[in-house]
Amino acid sequence: MSSHKYTFIGLLTGWIVLPSFSEADSQWIEIESDMECTYYKGTDQKSGAIPLRAVCTWSIPAVTIQDTLEEFHNHAEIFSQLMKSEFVSKNHNTTLILQVHDFPGFTDRTVLMEFESEIIENGKRIHFRKASTQTSLPPELIEVSVNNGSWEILETANGSTVVFETSYSAGGYIPTFITNSFQLSGAKNIMTELKNNVNTQTPSGQ
């Protein structure tokens, strides 16, 4: 078991299609902000998943972030929650990835994820969802219940705006107070780890 901190957050880490949280901004309640990012909590889902949203403005080219996130099999090299992000197959625009999620103190979680990219105005949107068929999962691990969301990477005059939305439920039994305690810190870790990774690819972070 590794020593990573708890990060109970769905990564790009999926789409039993839940409502698009961005359809109504009133569903989001701001819970914290700093110089670069604002974090929001959505309405708790019947599945037990807690929707979260992060909106960050960075002085990093949007294309650099897009290219990094579209290397789906490399996500375990970026995000500390992921112990594995292994390419399984690709069918048209849908890439299937086997993930293993690190849960210190509990049994690690696993899930087959589907990723799709689409071009939108001023950037790209990457959807991720738990695949409808979960086959050949490591039998000693627990299957993730819900892992759905998206990334939007938009070009701006000074760099980029990155919007991360996720709805995640680990599956199995983890006390609710533990899950809730680490939701925000997990989202913040994801955004920090992504920024740190792409900064190593751009001179002086520009």
Coordinates of C-alpha atoms in Angstrom, one line a residue:
M1 CA 0.0 0.0 0.0
S2 CA 1.5 3.3 -0.9
S3 CA 1.7 6.4 1.3
H4 CA -0.3 8.8 -1.0
K5 CA -2.8 11.0 0.8
Y6 CA -6.5 10.2 0.5
T7 CA -7.9 11.8 -2.6
F8 CA -11.5 10.5 -2.9
I9 CA -12.1 12.1 -6.3
G10 CA -13.0 10.7 -9.7
L11 CA -10.1 11.2 -12.1
L12 CA -10.7 12.3 -15.6
T13 CA -9.9 10.2 -14.0
G14 CA -16.3 8.9 -16.3
W15 CA -20.6 8.8 -17.8
I16 CA -23.5 6.8 -16.5
V17 CA -24.9 9.8 -17.9
L18 CA -25.5 12.1 -15.0
P19 CA -26.9 15.5 -15.7
S20 CA -24.4 18.0 -17.1
F21 CA -23.7 20.0 -13.9
S22 CA -22.6 22.9 -16.0
E23 CA -26.1 23.2 -17.5
A24 CA -27.2 25.3 -14.4
D25 CA -24.6 27.3 -12.5
S26 CA -27.1 27.6 -9.7
Q27 CA -26.4 24.0 -8.8
W28 CA -22.9 24.8 -7.8
I29 CA -22.0 26.3 -4.4
E30 CA -18.6 27.9 -4.0
I31 CA -16.7 26.3 -1.1
E32 CA -13.2 27.7 -1.5
S33 CA -11.0 29.9 -3.8
D34 CA -7.4 31.0 -4.1
M35 CA -5.4 33.1 -6.5
E36 CA -5.9 30.7 -9.4
C37 CA -8.7 28.3 -8.7
T38 CA -12.3 28.3 -7.4
Y39 CA -13.9 25.1 -6.1
Y40 CA -17.6 24.3 -6.0
K41 CA -19.8 21.5 -4.6
G42 CA -22.9 20.3 -6.4
T43 CA -26.0 18.6 -5.1
D44 CA -25.4 15.1 -3.7
Q45 CA -26.5 12.3 -6.0
K46 CA -28.7 9.4 -5.2
S47 CA -25.7 7.1 -5.9
G48 CA -23.9 8.7 -3.0
A49 CA -21.5 10.6 -5.3
I50 CA -20.7 14.2 -4.5
P51 CA -20.3 16.4 -7.6
L52 CA -17.3 18.7 -7.4
R53 CA -16.1 21.4 -9.8
A54 CA -12.8 23.3 -10.1
V55 CA -12.2 26.3 -12.3
C56 CA -8.6 27.4 -12.7
T57 CA -7.0 30.2 -14.7
W58 CA -3.3 29.5 -15.6
S59 CA -0.7 31.2 -17.7
I60 CA 0.0 28.0 -19.5
P61 CA -0.9 27.4 -23.2
A62 CA -4.2 25.5 -23.5
V63 CA -2.7 23.1 -26.1
T64 CA -0.1 21.9 -23.6
I65 CA -2.7 21.0 -21.1
Q66 CA -4.9 19.4 -23.8
D67 CA -2.1 17.2 -25.1
T68 CA -1.2 16.1 -21.5
L69 CA -4.7 15.1 -20.6
E70 CA -5.3 13.3 -23.8
E71 CA -2.4 10.9 -23.0
F72 CA -4.9 8.9 -21.0
H73 CA -2.5 6.0 -20.4
N74 CA -0.1 8.4 -18.7
H75 CA -2.5 9.7 -16.1
A76 CA -0.9 7.6 -13.3
E77 CA 2.3 9.5 -14.0
I78 CA 0.5 12.8 -13.2
F79 CA -2.1 12.0 -10.5
S80 CA -1.0 10.4 -7.3
Q81 CA -4.4 8.8 -6.6
L82 CA -3.8 6.6 -9.7
M83 CA -1.6 3.6 -9.2
K84 CA -2.3 2.4 -12.7
S85 CA -3.7 3.8 -16.0
E86 CA -3.3 1.1 -18.5
F87 CA -4.4 1.3 -22.2
V88 CA -6.9 -1.4 -23.1
S89 CA -8.4 -0.5 -26.5
K90 CA -9.6 2.3 -28.7
N91 CA -12.8 2.3 -30.8
H92 CA -13.2 5.4 -33.0
N93 CA -13.0 8.4 -30.5
T94 CA -13.4 6.3 -27.4
T95 CA -10.4 5.1 -25.4
L96 CA -10.7 2.4 -22.8
I97 CA -8.4 2.6 -19.8
L98 CA -8.0 0.3 -16.8
Q99 CA -7.4 2.3 -13.7
V100 CA -6.4 1.3 -10.1
H101 CA -7.1 4.0 -7.5
D102 CA -5.0 4.2 -4.3
F103 CA -6.9 4.1 -1.0
P104 CA -4.5 4.0 1.9
G105 CA -5.9 2.1 4.8
F106 CA -8.6 0.5 2.7
T107 CA -8.7 -1.9 -0.3
D108 CA -7.6 -0.2 -3.4
R109 CA -10.3 0.5 -6.1
T110 CA -10.4 -0.4 -9.8
V111 CA -12.5 0.5 -12.8
L112 CA -12.5 0.5 -16.6
M113 CA -12.9 4.0 -17.8
E114 CA -13.9 5.5 -21.2
F115 CA -12.5 8.8 -22.4
E116 CA -13.6 10.9 -25.4
S117 CA -12.4 14.3 -26.6
E118 CA -14.4 16.8 -28.6
I119 CA -13.5 20.2 -30.0
I120 CA -15.5 23.1 -28.5
E121 CA -15.3 26.9 -29.0
N122 CA -11.8 28.1 -27.9
G123 CA -10.7 24.7 -26.8
K124 CA -11.4 21.0 -26.0
R125 CA -13.7 19.0 -23.7
I126 CA -12.6 15.6 -22.5
H127 CA -15.4 13.4 -21.2
F128 CA -14.7 10.5 -18.9
R129 CA -17.1 7.8 -17.6
K130 CA -17.2 4.4 -16.0
A131 CA -17.5 1.9 -18.9
S132 CA -20.9 0.1 -19.1
T133 CA -19.1 -3.3 -19.1
Q134 CA -16.5 -4.0 -16.4
T135 CA -14.5 -7.1 -17.4
S136 CA -11.1 -8.5 -16.3
L137 CA -10.8 -6.3 -13.3
P138 CA -8.2 -7.3 -10.7
P139 CA -10.2 -9.7 -8.5
E140 CA -8.5 -8.6 -5.3
L141 CA -9.7 -5.0 -5.6
I142 CA -13.1 -3.3 -5.2
E143 CA -14.9 -1.9 -8.2
V144 CA -15.5 1.8 -8.2
S145 CA -19.3 2.6 -8.1
V146 CA -19.4 6.0 -9.9
N147 CA -16.7 7.9 -11.8
N148 CA -18.0 10.4 -14.3
G149 CA -17.1 13.9 -15.4
S150 CA -15.2 16.1 -17.8
W151 CA -12.3 18.5 -18.4
E152 CA -12.7 21.7 -20.4
I153 CA -9.5 23.4 -21.5
L154 CA -10.1 26.8 -23.0
E155 CA -7.6 29.1 -24.6
T156 CA -7.5 32.7 -23.2
A157 CA -5.5 35.8 -24.0
N158 CA -3.1 35.1 -21.1
G159 CA -3.0 31.3 -21.2
S160 CA -5.9 29.0 -20.3
T161 CA -9.0 28.3 -18.2
V162 CA -9.3 24.8 -17.0
V163 CA -12.7 23.4 -15.7
F164 CA -12.7 20.0 -14.0
E165 CA -16.1 18.4 -13.1
T166 CA -16.4 15.1 -11.3
S167 CA -18.9 12.8 -9.6
Y168 CA -17.3 9.9 -7.7
S169 CA -18.3 7.1 -5.4
A170 CA -15.6 4.6 -4.4
G171 CA -17.8 1.6 -3.9
G172 CA -17.5 -0.9 -1.1
Y173 CA -17.5 0.5 2.4
I174 CA -15.7 3.7 3.4
P175 CA -17.1 5.8 6.2
T176 CA -18.9 8.8 4.8
F177 CA -17.1 11.3 7.1
I178 CA -13.8 10.1 5.7
T179 CA -14.9 10.5 2.1
N180 CA -16.4 13.9 2.8
S181 CA -13.4 15.1 4.6
F182 CA -11.1 14.6 1.7
Q183 CA -13.3 15.7 -1.2
L184 CA -12.0 19.2 -1.4
S185 CA -8.3 18.3 -0.7
G186 CA -8.6 15.7 -3.5
A187 CA -9.8 18.2 -6.0
K188 CA -7.1 20.6 -5.1
N189 CA -4.4 17.9 -5.3
I190 CA -5.6 17.0 -8.8
M191 CA -5.4 20.6 -10.1
T192 CA -2.0 21.1 -8.4
E193 CA -0.6 17.9 -9.8
L194 CA -1.8 18.7 -13.3
K195 CA -0.3 22.2 -13.2
N196 CA 3.0 21.0 -11.9
N197 CA 3.2 18.4 -14.7
V198 CA 2.4 20.8 -17.5
N199 CA 4.8 23.4 -16.1
T200 CA 7.7 21.0 -16.6
Q201 CA 6.8 21.0 -20.3
T202 CA 6.8 24.8 -20.8
P203 CA 9.7 27.1 -20.3
S204 CA 9.2 29.1 -17.1
G205 CA 5.6 27.8 -17.0
Q206 CA 4.6 29.9 -19.9

